[in-house]
Amino acid sequence: MALLRLPEPYDFELSTGRYRAFGPDRANLWHDGGLHRVVAGRDVRIAATPGGVEVEPLDEETEAVVRRLLGADFDLAAFYEFARADAVLAGLVERFAGLRPPLNPDPFETLVTSITAQQVSLHAAFSIRNRLIERYGEPGAVAYAFPTRAALANASEDELAALGFSRRKAEYVTGLAASALDLDALAGLPDDAVKDTLVGVRGLGEWTADWFLARHLARPRAWPAGDLAVRKAVSRFYGDGPMLSIQDVRALGERFDPFQNLTAHYLLAGLMAP
């Protein structure tokens, strides 16, 4: 294995916790103390080591994916400086020092995962996602490659329904896969244009667009105010009564500008921790 140095602070256990929190993820598989993902047909293993992570194989192609999987490029130093002025965030960044939100490297996978998670528990969503990966993905030595767009464009709605998708979600997935939308081009658009483009696609709403900005594009101002867990977290730490409305949570996001994305993830960590 080769050493990939990561910016400090970095906590491998905290930053990879999402890959274990809701059961195994066949495309980002925690196995034998390391995280595995198939990159360009090769099974890549990532494990903690002093000074960064050990990656096998490590080259220019795999490094780019690994850095995204580990959230390596978030500017934690600037966020922590900002957080010192807020009593809630100051406590959270001390408690979860080194937490870097993981990013999904692939835009199509990000959107299909969001569709899968619409209106179901994350445990159920991961189970359905795994069945999709095993049925249409390509197996590596340990993990699976997430199904390609072409593979899901050729899938039938009946086949997806048999995996646990609702008929409507099956239609959304196959429709997205077969669409002419250039998903890679979204990275070159400003936040509002990305959202406008995505919500114009059948099955993709504001919730999906916000998480796409947050967990694929790593946009610093992404603020998934419509996410139930985010609403619960904001209400717990900043509310003084019943759960805040989506409108109130969205408005409160201005308080955290320009670090809404990192704020959301640290609030979620605080909500989910024992």
Coordinates of C-alpha atoms in Angstrom, one line a residue:
M1 CA 0.0 0.0 0.0
A2 CA 1.1 3.6 -0.6
L3 CA 0.6 6.5 1.8
L4 CA -1.8 9.3 0.8
R5 CA -1.3 12.3 3.1
L6 CA -4.4 14.1 4.1
P7 CA -4.9 17.6 5.5
E8 CA -5.1 18.0 9.3
P9 CA -7.3 17.6 11.2
Y10 CA -8.6 14.4 9.9
D11 CA -10.3 11.5 11.7
F12 CA -10.7 8.4 9.6
E13 CA -13.2 6.7 11.9
L14 CA -15.5 9.8 12.0
S15 CA -15.2 10.6 8.3
T16 CA -16.0 7.1 7.2
G17 CA -18.8 6.5 9.7
R18 CA -21.5 7.0 7.1
Y19 CA -20.2 3.9 5.2
R20 CA -21.1 1.8 8.2
A21 CA -24.0 3.6 9.9
F22 CA -26.9 2.0 7.9
G23 CA -25.5 -1.4 7.1
P24 CA -23.1 -2.5 4.4
D25 CA -22.8 -0.5 1.1
R26 CA -21.7 -2.8 -1.7
A27 CA -20.2 0.1 -3.7
N28 CA -18.4 1.6 -0.7
L29 CA -17.8 -1.5 1.3
W30 CA -16.2 -1.5 4.8
H31 CA -14.4 -4.8 5.0
D32 CA -11.6 -6.1 7.3
G33 CA -10.8 -2.7 8.7
G34 CA -10.7 -0.8 5.4
L35 CA -13.0 0.9 2.8
H36 CA -13.2 -0.7 -0.6
R37 CA -14.5 0.9 -3.9
V38 CA -14.1 -0.2 -7.5
V39 CA -12.4 2.5 -9.6
A40 CA -12.0 1.9 -13.3
G41 CA -12.3 -1.9 -12.8
R42 CA -9.8 -2.1 -9.9
D43 CA -10.8 -2.7 -6.3
V44 CA -9.2 0.1 -4.2
R45 CA -8.7 -0.4 -0.5
I46 CA -8.3 2.5 1.9
A47 CA -7.2 2.1 5.5
A48 CA -6.1 4.4 8.3
T49 CA -2.4 5.0 9.0
P50 CA -0.5 7.7 10.8
G51 CA -0.2 10.8 8.6
G52 CA -3.1 9.9 6.3
V53 CA -4.4 6.8 4.7
E54 CA -2.9 3.8 3.0
V55 CA -4.3 3.2 -0.5
E56 CA -3.8 0.2 -2.8
P57 CA -3.5 0.8 -5.6
L58 CA -2.6 4.5 -5.5
D59 CA -2.2 6.5 -8.7
E60 CA -3.6 9.7 -10.1
E61 CA -6.9 8.2 -11.0
T62 CA -7.6 6.4 -7.7
E63 CA -6.3 9.3 -5.6
A64 CA -8.9 11.7 -7.0
V65 CA -11.7 9.2 -6.1
V66 CA -10.2 8.5 -2.6
R67 CA -9.9 12.2 -1.8
R68 CA -13.6 12.6 -2.5
L69 CA -14.7 9.5 -0.6
L70 CA -12.9 10.9 2.4
G71 CA -14.0 14.6 2.1
A72 CA -10.3 15.6 2.0
D73 CA -10.8 18.9 0.3
F74 CA -13.2 20.6 2.7
D75 CA -11.6 23.6 4.4
L76 CA -12.0 22.6 8.0
A77 CA -9.6 25.2 9.3
A78 CA -11.7 28.1 8.0
F79 CA -14.9 26.5 9.2
Y80 CA -13.5 25.9 12.7
E81 CA -12.4 29.5 12.9
F82 CA -16.0 30.5 11.9
A83 CA -17.5 28.1 14.4
R84 CA -15.8 29.6 17.4
A85 CA -18.3 32.5 17.3
D86 CA -21.3 30.1 17.7
A87 CA -21.8 28.3 21.0
V88 CA -23.4 25.3 19.4
L89 CA -21.0 24.9 16.6
A90 CA -18.0 25.5 18.8
G91 CA -19.0 22.5 20.9
L92 CA -19.7 20.3 17.9
V93 CA -16.4 21.0 16.1
E94 CA -14.5 20.2 19.4
R95 CA -16.4 17.0 19.8
F96 CA -16.1 15.9 16.2
A97 CA -12.8 17.3 15.3
G98 CA -11.5 15.9 12.1
L99 CA -14.9 14.9 10.7
R100 CA -14.8 15.5 6.9
P101 CA -18.2 14.7 5.1
P102 CA -17.7 11.9 2.5
L103 CA -18.5 12.8 -1.0
N104 CA -20.0 10.6 -3.7
P105 CA -17.6 10.7 -6.7
D106 CA -20.2 10.0 -9.4
P107 CA -23.1 12.2 -10.2
F108 CA -25.4 9.5 -11.6
E109 CA -24.8 7.3 -8.5
T110 CA -25.5 10.3 -6.3
L111 CA -28.9 10.9 -7.9
V112 CA -30.0 7.2 -8.0
T113 CA -29.1 6.9 -4.4
S114 CA -31.2 10.0 -3.6
I115 CA -34.2 8.6 -5.5
T116 CA -33.7 5.3 -3.6
A117 CA -33.8 7.1 -0.3
Q118 CA -37.0 9.2 -1.0
Q119 CA -39.6 8.7 1.7
V120 CA -38.1 5.5 3.2
S121 CA -35.7 4.9 6.1
L122 CA -32.0 4.9 5.3
H123 CA -31.7 1.3 6.4
A124 CA -34.3 0.3 3.9
A125 CA -32.7 2.6 1.2
F126 CA -29.3 0.9 1.7
S127 CA -30.9 -2.6 1.4
I128 CA -32.6 -1.6 -1.9
R129 CA -29.4 0.1 -3.2
N130 CA -27.4 -3.0 -2.4
R131 CA -29.8 -5.2 -4.4
L132 CA -29.6 -2.8 -7.3
I133 CA -25.8 -2.9 -7.2
E134 CA -25.6 -6.7 -7.0
R135 CA -28.1 -7.1 -9.9
Y136 CA -26.6 -4.5 -12.3
G137 CA -23.2 -3.6 -11.0
E138 CA -19.9 -5.3 -11.8
P139 CA -18.2 -7.2 -9.0
G140 CA -14.7 -6.4 -8.0
A141 CA -12.5 -8.4 -5.7
V142 CA -14.4 -7.1 -2.6
A143 CA -16.7 -4.3 -3.6
Y144 CA -19.0 -3.8 -6.6
A145 CA -18.9 -1.0 -9.2
F146 CA -22.1 0.9 -9.1
P147 CA -24.3 0.2 -12.1
T148 CA -23.6 2.3 -15.2
R149 CA -26.1 4.6 -16.7
A150 CA -26.4 2.3 -19.7
A151 CA -27.1 -0.7 -17.5
L152 CA -30.0 1.0 -15.8
A153 CA -31.3 2.6 -19.0
N154 CA -31.8 -1.0 -20.2
A155 CA -33.4 -2.2 -17.0
S156 CA -37.2 -2.6 -16.9
E157 CA -39.4 -1.1 -14.3
D158 CA -40.6 -4.6 -13.4
E159 CA -37.0 -5.6 -12.6
L160 CA -36.4 -2.6 -10.4
A161 CA -39.8 -3.2 -8.6
A162 CA -38.7 -6.7 -7.8
L163 CA -35.6 -5.2 -6.0
G164 CA -37.8 -3.1 -3.8
F165 CA -38.3 0.1 -5.8
S166 CA -41.8 1.5 -6.0
R167 CA -43.2 1.7 -9.5
R168 CA -42.8 5.4 -9.5
K169 CA -39.2 5.3 -8.3
A170 CA -38.4 2.6 -10.9
E171 CA -39.7 5.0 -13.5
Y172 CA -37.6 7.8 -12.1
V173 CA -34.4 5.7 -12.2
T174 CA -34.8 4.3 -15.7
G175 CA -35.9 7.7 -17.0
L176 CA -32.9 9.5 -15.5
A177 CA -30.6 6.8 -16.9
A178 CA -32.0 7.2 -20.4
S179 CA -32.2 11.0 -20.4
A180 CA -30.0 13.2 -22.4
L181 CA -29.0 15.2 -19.3
D182 CA -25.2 15.9 -19.1
L183 CA -24.6 15.2 -15.4
D184 CA -20.9 16.0 -15.6
A185 CA -21.6 19.4 -16.9
L186 CA -23.5 20.3 -13.7
A187 CA -20.1 20.8 -11.9
G188 CA -19.5 23.9 -14.1
L189 CA -22.8 25.6 -13.1
P190 CA -23.6 27.9 -10.1
D191 CA -25.7 26.5 -7.3
D192 CA -29.0 27.9 -8.5
A193 CA -28.5 26.7 -12.0
V194 CA -27.7 23.2 -10.8
K195 CA -30.9 23.1 -8.7
D196 CA -33.0 24.5 -11.5
T197 CA -31.7 21.9 -13.9
L198 CA -32.2 19.0 -11.5
V199 CA -35.7 19.9 -10.4
G200 CA -36.7 20.0 -14.0
V201 CA -36.1 16.2 -14.2
R202 CA -39.0 13.9 -13.3
G203 CA -38.4 12.5 -9.9
L204 CA -35.8 15.0 -8.8
G205 CA -37.0 17.6 -6.3
E206 CA -35.4 20.3 -4.2
W207 CA -34.3 17.7 -1.5
T208 CA -32.4 15.7 -4.1
A209 CA -30.9 18.8 -5.6
D210 CA -29.7 20.1 -2.2
W211 CA -28.0 16.9 -1.3
F212 CA -26.4 16.7 -4.8
L213 CA -24.9 20.1 -4.2
A214 CA -23.8 19.0 -0.7
R215 CA -22.6 15.4 -1.2
H216 CA -21.4 15.4 -4.8
L217 CA -20.4 18.9 -5.7
A218 CA -19.3 19.8 -2.1
R219 CA -20.7 23.3 -2.5
P220 CA -20.0 25.2 0.7
R221 CA -23.5 26.9 0.8
A222 CA -25.5 23.7 0.2
W223 CA -28.2 23.6 2.9
P224 CA -30.7 20.7 2.7
A225 CA -33.4 22.5 4.7
G226 CA -36.1 20.1 3.5
D227 CA -34.3 17.0 4.9
L228 CA -36.1 15.7 8.0
A229 CA -32.9 14.9 9.9
V230 CA -31.5 18.3 9.2
R231 CA -34.7 19.9 10.4
K232 CA -34.6 17.8 13.6
A233 CA -30.9 18.7 14.2
V234 CA -31.5 22.5 13.6
S235 CA -34.6 22.3 15.8
R236 CA -32.8 20.5 18.6
F237 CA -29.8 22.8 18.7
Y238 CA -31.4 26.2 17.7
G239 CA -35.1 25.8 18.4
D240 CA -37.0 26.4 21.5
G241 CA -40.2 24.4 20.9
P242 CA -41.8 22.3 18.1
M243 CA -39.8 21.2 15.1
L244 CA -39.0 24.2 12.9
S245 CA -40.6 24.4 9.5
I246 CA -38.7 24.0 6.3
Q247 CA -39.0 27.7 5.7
D248 CA -37.6 28.6 9.1
V249 CA -34.7 26.1 8.7
R250 CA -33.9 27.5 5.2
A251 CA -33.9 31.1 6.6
L252 CA -31.7 30.1 9.5
G253 CA -29.1 28.8 7.0
E254 CA -28.1 32.4 6.4
R255 CA -26.6 32.4 9.9
F256 CA -24.0 29.9 8.8
D257 CA -23.0 31.5 5.5
P258 CA -20.7 30.5 3.8
F259 CA -20.4 27.2 5.7
Q260 CA -23.9 25.8 5.4
N261 CA -22.7 22.4 4.1
L262 CA -20.2 21.7 6.8
T263 CA -22.7 23.1 9.4
A264 CA -25.4 20.7 8.3
H265 CA -23.0 17.7 8.6
Y266 CA -21.8 18.7 12.0
L267 CA -25.4 19.2 13.3
L268 CA -26.3 15.8 11.9
A269 CA -23.3 14.2 13.7
G270 CA -24.5 15.8 16.9
L271 CA -28.0 14.6 16.4
M272 CA -27.1 11.0 15.7
A273 CA -24.3 10.6 18.3
P274 CA -25.2 8.9 21.6

